[in-house]
Amino acid sequence: MKHRLRPALSGLLLALAVFAAHAADPKPAPRETLLLRPERVWTGDDDASLTGWAVLVRDGAIVAVGPADTIEAPADARRIDLPGATLTPGLIDLHSHLFLHPYNEAPWNDQVLKEAEAYRTLLAARHARDTLRAGFTSLRDLGTEGAGYADLSLKRAIDEGLIPGPRLFVATLAIVATASYGPGPRGFRPDLELPGGAQEVSGVDETVRAVREQAGHGADWIKVYADYRIGADGSAQPTFSAAELRALVETAHLSGRTVAAHAATDAGMRMAIEAGVDSIEHGYGGSAATFRLMREKNVAYLPTLTAVESTEQYYNGYVPGQSPPTPKLREAEQAFRTALAQKTTIGCGSDVGVFRHGDNYREPAWMVRLGMSPAQALRACTSVAARILRQSERIGRIAPGLRADLAAFAGDPSQRIDALRQPLLVLKDGVVYRSPEEPQAPGQDGPEPAAATAQPVR
């Protein structure tokens, strides 16, 4: 299969990624017993943060949380004081692409067609580091976009402590209908055999086989493109039949895996929802009735607002704070407000990779701009996101027994969401990956490059 990495190449990529990560960052300290004393703690359960609380961490887990004078820390505990800061659960982004970088640096076609998988894997390792240091301790990565199963090696390297990065929940190749996804075939010579950005299938049998192949390789989630720009006029239209979608979802669910559906149109969303998918990505054309159906069927919504803002900046002259919203921005904003009014479950999913890794905070900032309270947006990036991942018993809140995935920010993001721009401390599994001596957020040390040619939101 053309998307698979050869074993020798896979080993080389892993070795290079490890070398690159260690060249940039010292090896993190081993797990310690830590007493964290911020000014405030926001646990993920309530709206308000709690002043004067502390958190005790041992063996990678949270063992106590509460008023500081009630927590007994052992004599050998390392004390970390965080004056003026708020400690939160580690943040979660449910729609990311570590193997992409912003389209104003290189168009999507160029990344898939011209950048070697070794180079893309090295970049992905750097992106993972930048994301973790920004306070995002878990990511759902929804497709390598032509880099095969390299996300599985990246996840393994992170899990084994070879490179720094967030907890990864990966979708590997993603599944698309034949000839519906790039690169091409429209716009290229018909005699060219192009590498694909995802795994192409036609019919129930091929769809089931693709799910089983990806599951067998180790995919945590299955991603399907329920619609795409296949219309004669370039418009987005459903790409799979109802039978194909039902077979895909049934096969994934039988294996214990959940399904994320790219769907930008109301028709594509409804077909995916009725087939039983677990999340809808983008949903820009969703109607009130469709978002209400999502609530009734417990289907989560990942709005990817920042991706739209970014592509409109790159290609359509949008200038935040100066230009009026473009038609695409207005559509995305209306969809989000509609989902919020219908009480649809909304998680934080930004489509980072379209924009710079480490700038994931822009998505909850958009959510607040469009009507969520800061505390609601924080929950979308913590406890709600963990529930969508089926990981509520491990991550997403500050509570005894959960893993010590934690982040501290200057100020109080439960009151002012922009505080997420300033991470001071980041722990994953009780290991410190960012300390208060490093206030500069990754990804904030330079302007983004100028615009490139138009490319799609993934």
Short mmCIF file of N, CA, C and O in Angstrom, two decimals, residues 193-282:
data_model
loop_
_atom_site.label_atom_id
_atom_site.label_comp_id
_atom_site.label_asym_id
_atom_site.label_seq_id
_atom_site.Cartn_x
_atom_site.Cartn_y
_atom_site.Cartn_z
N GLU A 193 0.46 9.13 -11.33
CA GLU A 193 0.04 8.42 -10.12
C GLU A 193 0.57 9.20 -8.93
O GLU A 193 1.76 9.17 -8.63
N LEU A 194 -0.32 9.92 -8.26
CA LEU A 194 0.06 10.83 -7.18
C LEU A 194 -0.05 10.15 -5.83
O LEU A 194 -0.94 9.33 -5.62
N PRO A 195 0.83 10.51 -4.89
CA PRO A 195 0.62 10.05 -3.52
C PRO A 195 -0.65 10.68 -2.96
O PRO A 195 -1.02 11.80 -3.35
N GLY A 196 -1.34 9.98 -2.10
CA GLY A 196 -2.61 10.48 -1.58
C GLY A 196 -2.46 11.07 -0.19
O GLY A 196 -1.60 10.67 0.59
N GLY A 197 -3.33 12.03 0.11
CA GLY A 197 -3.35 12.61 1.44
C GLY A 197 -4.12 11.78 2.44
O GLY A 197 -4.12 12.09 3.63
N ALA A 198 -4.79 10.71 1.99
CA ALA A 198 -5.56 9.83 2.86
C ALA A 198 -5.77 8.51 2.14
O ALA A 198 -5.36 8.35 0.98
N GLN A 199 -6.42 7.55 2.78
CA GLN A 199 -6.66 6.24 2.19
C GLN A 199 -7.98 6.26 1.42
O GLN A 199 -9.04 6.51 1.99
N GLU A 200 -7.92 5.97 0.13
CA GLU A 200 -9.09 6.03 -0.73
C GLU A 200 -9.81 4.68 -0.77
O GLU A 200 -9.17 3.63 -0.87
N VAL A 201 -11.15 4.73 -0.72
CA VAL A 201 -11.95 3.51 -0.78
C VAL A 201 -13.21 3.77 -1.60
O VAL A 201 -13.67 4.90 -1.74
N SER A 202 -13.76 2.67 -2.13
CA SER A 202 -15.07 2.69 -2.79
C SER A 202 -15.81 1.42 -2.40
O SER A 202 -15.24 0.32 -2.47
N GLY A 203 -17.07 1.57 -2.00
CA GLY A 203 -17.88 0.42 -1.66
C GLY A 203 -17.72 -0.02 -0.22
O GLY A 203 -16.75 0.33 0.46
N VAL A 204 -18.68 -0.81 0.22
CA VAL A 204 -18.71 -1.26 1.61
C VAL A 204 -17.49 -2.11 1.94
O VAL A 204 -16.85 -1.93 2.98
N ASP A 205 -17.13 -3.04 1.07
CA ASP A 205 -16.03 -3.96 1.38
C ASP A 205 -14.71 -3.22 1.56
O ASP A 205 -13.96 -3.48 2.51
N GLU A 206 -14.40 -2.29 0.66
CA GLU A 206 -13.14 -1.54 0.79
C GLU A 206 -13.16 -0.64 2.02
O GLU A 206 -12.14 -0.45 2.68
N THR A 207 -14.32 -0.09 2.33
CA THR A 207 -14.44 0.78 3.50
C THR A 207 -14.17 -0.01 4.76
O THR A 207 -13.41 0.43 5.65
N VAL A 208 -14.78 -1.18 4.89
CA VAL A 208 -14.56 -2.03 6.05
C VAL A 208 -13.10 -2.45 6.14
O VAL A 208 -12.48 -2.44 7.21
N ARG A 209 -12.51 -2.81 5.01
CA ARG A 209 -11.10 -3.23 5.00
C ARG A 209 -10.20 -2.10 5.49
O ARG A 209 -9.25 -2.34 6.26
N ALA A 210 -10.46 -0.87 5.05
CA ALA A 210 -9.62 0.26 5.47
C ALA A 210 -9.70 0.47 6.98
O ALA A 210 -8.68 0.73 7.63
N VAL A 211 -10.90 0.39 7.53
CA VAL A 211 -11.04 0.55 8.98
C VAL A 211 -10.22 -0.52 9.70
O VAL A 211 -9.49 -0.24 10.66
N ARG A 212 -10.35 -1.75 9.23
CA ARG A 212 -9.63 -2.85 9.89
C ARG A 212 -8.12 -2.70 9.75
O ARG A 212 -7.36 -2.98 10.69
N GLU A 213 -7.66 -2.24 8.59
CA GLU A 213 -6.22 -2.03 8.40
C GLU A 213 -5.70 -0.95 9.35
O GLU A 213 -4.67 -1.14 10.01
N GLN A 214 -6.39 0.16 9.40
CA GLN A 214 -5.93 1.24 10.26
C GLN A 214 -6.00 0.85 11.73
O GLN A 214 -5.08 1.13 12.51
N ALA A 215 -7.07 0.16 12.12
CA ALA A 215 -7.17 -0.33 13.49
C ALA A 215 -6.05 -1.31 13.80
O ALA A 215 -5.43 -1.27 14.87
N GLY A 216 -5.77 -2.18 12.84
CA GLY A 216 -4.72 -3.16 13.05
C GLY A 216 -3.34 -2.55 13.22
O GLY A 216 -2.50 -3.09 13.94
N HIS A 217 -3.11 -1.43 12.56
CA HIS A 217 -1.83 -0.74 12.72
C HIS A 217 -1.74 0.02 14.04
O HIS A 217 -0.64 0.37 14.48
N GLY A 218 -2.89 0.33 14.65
CA GLY A 218 -2.86 1.00 15.94
C GLY A 218 -3.59 2.32 16.03
O GLY A 218 -3.39 3.07 16.99
N ALA A 219 -4.45 2.63 15.06
CA ALA A 219 -5.23 3.87 15.13
C ALA A 219 -6.10 3.88 16.38
O ALA A 219 -6.72 2.87 16.73
N ASP A 220 -6.15 5.02 17.06
CA ASP A 220 -7.03 5.17 18.23
C ASP A 220 -8.43 5.59 17.81
O ASP A 220 -9.42 5.18 18.41
N TRP A 221 -8.50 6.46 16.81
CA TRP A 221 -9.76 6.94 16.24
C TRP A 221 -9.74 6.63 14.75
O TRP A 221 -8.67 6.52 14.15
N ILE A 222 -10.92 6.52 14.18
CA ILE A 222 -11.05 6.43 12.72
C ILE A 222 -11.63 7.76 12.24
O ILE A 222 -12.64 8.24 12.78
N LYS A 223 -10.97 8.35 11.24
CA LYS A 223 -11.49 9.59 10.67
C LYS A 223 -11.99 9.33 9.25
O LYS A 223 -11.31 8.69 8.45
N VAL A 224 -13.17 9.87 8.95
CA VAL A 224 -13.75 9.73 7.62
C VAL A 224 -14.14 11.12 7.11
O VAL A 224 -14.60 11.97 7.87
N TYR A 225 -13.96 11.32 5.82
CA TYR A 225 -14.40 12.56 5.17
C TYR A 225 -15.79 12.32 4.60
O TYR A 225 -15.94 11.74 3.53
N ALA A 226 -16.81 12.77 5.33
CA ALA A 226 -18.20 12.52 4.92
C ALA A 226 -18.63 13.41 3.77
O ALA A 226 -19.62 13.11 3.09
N ASP A 227 -17.95 14.52 3.58
CA ASP A 227 -18.19 15.35 2.40
C ASP A 227 -16.88 16.00 2.00
O ASP A 227 -15.91 16.00 2.75
N TYR A 228 -16.86 16.52 0.78
CA TYR A 228 -15.68 17.23 0.30
C TYR A 228 -16.05 17.96 -0.97
O TYR A 228 -17.18 17.83 -1.48
N ARG A 229 -15.10 18.71 -1.53
CA ARG A 229 -15.40 19.58 -2.67
C ARG A 229 -15.39 18.78 -3.98
O ARG A 229 -14.50 18.94 -4.82
N ILE A 230 -16.39 17.93 -4.15
CA ILE A 230 -16.46 17.08 -5.35
C ILE A 230 -17.53 17.53 -6.33
O ILE A 230 -17.69 16.93 -7.40
N GLY A 231 -18.28 18.58 -5.99
CA GLY A 231 -19.32 19.06 -6.89
C GLY A 231 -18.73 19.57 -8.21
O GLY A 231 -17.57 20.00 -8.26
N ALA A 232 -19.53 19.52 -9.27
CA ALA A 232 -19.06 19.98 -10.58
C ALA A 232 -18.59 21.43 -10.52
O ALA A 232 -17.70 21.84 -11.28
N ASP A 233 -19.18 22.21 -9.61
CA ASP A 233 -18.80 23.61 -9.46
C ASP A 233 -17.78 23.82 -8.33
O ASP A 233 -17.52 24.95 -7.93
N GLY A 234 -17.23 22.71 -7.81
CA GLY A 234 -16.28 22.81 -6.72
C GLY A 234 -16.90 22.88 -5.35
O GLY A 234 -16.19 23.03 -4.35
N SER A 235 -18.22 22.74 -5.26
CA SER A 235 -18.89 22.82 -3.98
C SER A 235 -18.71 21.53 -3.19
O SER A 235 -18.46 20.45 -3.75
N ALA A 236 -18.82 21.63 -1.88
CA ALA A 236 -18.75 20.45 -1.02
C ALA A 236 -20.04 19.66 -1.13
O ALA A 236 -21.14 20.23 -1.06
N GLN A 237 -19.89 18.35 -1.26
CA GLN A 237 -21.04 17.45 -1.37
C GLN A 237 -20.70 16.16 -0.61
O GLN A 237 -19.53 15.82 -0.43
N PRO A 238 -21.72 15.40 -0.19
CA PRO A 238 -21.44 14.11 0.45
C PRO A 238 -20.64 13.21 -0.48
O PRO A 238 -20.86 13.19 -1.71
N THR A 239 -19.72 12.44 0.09
CA THR A 239 -18.82 11.60 -0.70
C THR A 239 -19.10 10.11 -0.56
O THR A 239 -18.71 9.33 -1.42
N PHE A 240 -19.75 9.71 0.52
CA PHE A 240 -20.03 8.30 0.77
C PHE A 240 -21.53 8.05 0.76
O PHE A 240 -22.32 8.95 1.12
N SER A 241 -21.91 6.84 0.42
CA SER A 241 -23.31 6.44 0.55
C SER A 241 -23.62 6.16 2.02
O SER A 241 -22.72 5.96 2.84
N ALA A 242 -24.91 6.14 2.34
CA ALA A 242 -25.31 5.83 3.71
C ALA A 242 -24.83 4.45 4.12
O ALA A 242 -24.39 4.24 5.27
N ALA A 243 -24.87 3.49 3.20
CA ALA A 243 -24.44 2.13 3.52
C ALA A 243 -22.95 2.09 3.82
O ALA A 243 -22.51 1.37 4.75
N GLU A 244 -22.15 2.83 3.06
CA GLU A 244 -20.71 2.85 3.32
C GLU A 244 -20.41 3.46 4.68
O GLU A 244 -19.58 2.94 5.44
N LEU A 245 -21.08 4.57 4.99
CA LEU A 245 -20.85 5.22 6.29
C LEU A 245 -21.27 4.32 7.44
O LEU A 245 -20.57 4.22 8.46
N ARG A 246 -22.42 3.67 7.32
CA ARG A 246 -22.88 2.78 8.39
C ARG A 246 -21.88 1.63 8.59
O ARG A 246 -21.58 1.25 9.73
N ALA A 247 -21.37 1.07 7.50
CA ALA A 247 -20.41 -0.03 7.61
C ALA A 247 -19.12 0.43 8.28
O ALA A 247 -18.54 -0.28 9.11
N LEU A 248 -18.67 1.63 7.93
CA LEU A 248 -17.46 2.17 8.54
C LEU A 248 -17.63 2.33 10.05
O LEU A 248 -16.78 1.89 10.84
N VAL A 249 -18.74 2.95 10.45
CA VAL A 249 -18.97 3.20 11.88
C VAL A 249 -19.14 1.88 12.63
O VAL A 249 -18.58 1.69 13.72
N GLU A 250 -19.91 0.95 12.07
CA GLU A 250 -20.13 -0.33 12.75
C GLU A 250 -18.82 -1.07 12.95
O GLU A 250 -18.56 -1.62 14.03
N THR A 251 -17.97 -1.08 11.92
CA THR A 251 -16.69 -1.79 12.02
C THR A 251 -15.80 -1.14 13.07
O THR A 251 -15.15 -1.83 13.88
N ALA A 252 -15.74 0.19 13.08
CA ALA A 252 -14.93 0.89 14.08
C ALA A 252 -15.45 0.63 15.48
O ALA A 252 -14.68 0.30 16.40
N HIS A 253 -16.75 0.73 15.68
CA HIS A 253 -17.33 0.55 17.01
C HIS A 253 -17.16 -0.88 17.51
O HIS A 253 -16.95 -1.09 18.71
N LEU A 254 -17.25 -1.85 16.61
CA LEU A 254 -17.05 -3.24 17.03
C LEU A 254 -15.65 -3.46 17.59
O LEU A 254 -15.44 -4.31 18.47
N SER A 255 -14.68 -2.68 17.09
CA SER A 255 -13.30 -2.80 17.58
C SER A 255 -13.05 -1.93 18.80
O SER A 255 -11.91 -1.88 19.30
N GLY A 256 -14.07 -1.21 19.27
CA GLY A 256 -13.91 -0.33 20.41
C GLY A 256 -13.37 1.04 20.07
O GLY A 256 -12.99 1.80 20.97
N ARG A 257 -13.37 1.38 18.77
CA ARG A 257 -12.85 2.68 18.35
C ARG A 257 -13.98 3.65 18.01
O ARG A 257 -15.06 3.22 17.59
N THR A 258 -13.70 4.90 18.17
CA THR A 258 -14.66 5.95 17.88
C THR A 258 -14.35 6.58 16.53
O THR A 258 -13.25 6.43 15.99
N VAL A 259 -15.33 7.32 15.98
CA VAL A 259 -15.22 7.83 14.61
C VAL A 259 -15.41 9.34 14.60
O VAL A 259 -16.38 9.87 15.15
N ALA A 260 -14.47 10.03 13.96
CA ALA A 260 -14.56 11.47 13.72
C ALA A 260 -14.87 11.69 12.25
O ALA A 260 -14.22 11.10 11.38
N ALA A 261 -15.85 12.54 11.97
CA ALA A 261 -16.26 12.79 10.58
C ALA A 261 -16.00 14.24 10.20
O ALA A 261 -16.56 15.16 10.82
N HIS A 262 -15.14 14.43 9.20
CA HIS A 262 -15.06 15.74 8.54
C HIS A 262 -16.38 15.95 7.81
O HIS A 262 -16.77 15.13 6.97
N ALA A 263 -17.07 17.03 8.13
CA ALA A 263 -18.33 17.34 7.45
C ALA A 263 -18.55 18.84 7.53
O ALA A 263 -18.72 19.39 8.62
N ALA A 264 -18.53 19.50 6.38
CA ALA A 264 -18.71 20.95 6.33
C ALA A 264 -20.11 21.35 5.92
O ALA A 264 -20.52 22.49 6.14
N THR A 265 -20.86 20.42 5.31
CA THR A 265 -22.21 20.73 4.84
C THR A 265 -23.26 20.13 5.76
O THR A 265 -23.00 19.13 6.45
N ASP A 266 -24.44 20.71 5.74
CA ASP A 266 -25.51 20.15 6.57
C ASP A 266 -25.86 18.73 6.12
O ASP A 266 -26.09 17.85 6.96
N ALA A 267 -25.87 18.48 4.82
CA ALA A 267 -26.20 17.15 4.32
C ALA A 267 -25.15 16.13 4.75
O ALA A 267 -25.48 15.01 5.19
N GLY A 268 -23.87 16.49 4.62
CA GLY A 268 -22.82 15.59 5.04
C GLY A 268 -22.85 15.32 6.53
O GLY A 268 -22.63 14.19 6.99
N MET A 269 -23.10 16.37 7.32
CA MET A 269 -23.20 16.21 8.76
C MET A 269 -24.31 15.24 9.13
O MET A 269 -24.13 14.31 9.91
N ARG A 270 -25.48 15.44 8.52
CA ARG A 270 -26.64 14.62 8.89
C ARG A 270 -26.41 13.15 8.51
O ARG A 270 -26.75 12.25 9.28
N MET A 271 -25.82 12.92 7.35
CA MET A 271 -25.54 11.53 6.97
C MET A 271 -24.58 10.87 7.96
O MET A 271 -24.77 9.71 8.35
N ALA A 272 -23.56 11.61 8.37
CA ALA A 272 -22.59 11.06 9.31
C ALA A 272 -23.22 10.81 10.68
O ALA A 272 -22.97 9.78 11.32
N ILE A 273 -24.03 11.76 11.13
CA ILE A 273 -24.70 11.61 12.42
C ILE A 273 -25.62 10.40 12.42
O ILE A 273 -25.63 9.58 13.35
N GLU A 274 -26.41 10.26 11.36
CA GLU A 274 -27.34 9.14 11.29
C GLU A 274 -26.62 7.80 11.15
O GLU A 274 -27.15 6.75 11.53
N ALA A 275 -25.37 7.83 10.63
CA ALA A 275 -24.57 6.61 10.56
C ALA A 275 -23.98 6.23 11.92
O ALA A 275 -23.49 5.11 12.08
N GLY A 276 -23.97 7.19 12.87
CA GLY A 276 -23.52 6.88 14.22
C GLY A 276 -22.13 7.37 14.58
O GLY A 276 -21.54 6.87 15.55
N VAL A 277 -21.58 8.36 13.85
CA VAL A 277 -20.25 8.86 14.19
C VAL A 277 -20.27 9.50 15.58
O VAL A 277 -21.32 9.83 16.12
N ASP A 278 -19.06 9.69 16.12
CA ASP A 278 -18.95 10.21 17.49
C ASP A 278 -18.61 11.69 17.56
O ASP A 278 -18.84 12.33 18.58
N SER A 279 -18.05 12.24 16.49
CA SER A 279 -17.78 13.68 16.46
C SER A 279 -17.88 14.19 15.04
O SER A 279 -17.62 13.46 14.08
N ILE A 280 -18.27 15.46 14.94
CA ILE A 280 -18.30 16.18 13.66
C ILE A 280 -17.24 17.25 13.71
O ILE A 280 -17.19 18.06 14.65
N GLU A 281 -16.40 17.27 12.67
CA GLU A 281 -15.34 18.27 12.57
C GLU A 281 -15.76 19.34 11.56
O GLU A 281 -16.23 19.03 10.48
N HIS A 282 -15.63 20.59 11.95
CA HIS A 282 -15.91 21.79 11.14
C HIS A 282 -17.39 22.18 11.23
O HIS A 282 -17.73 23.15 11.87
#
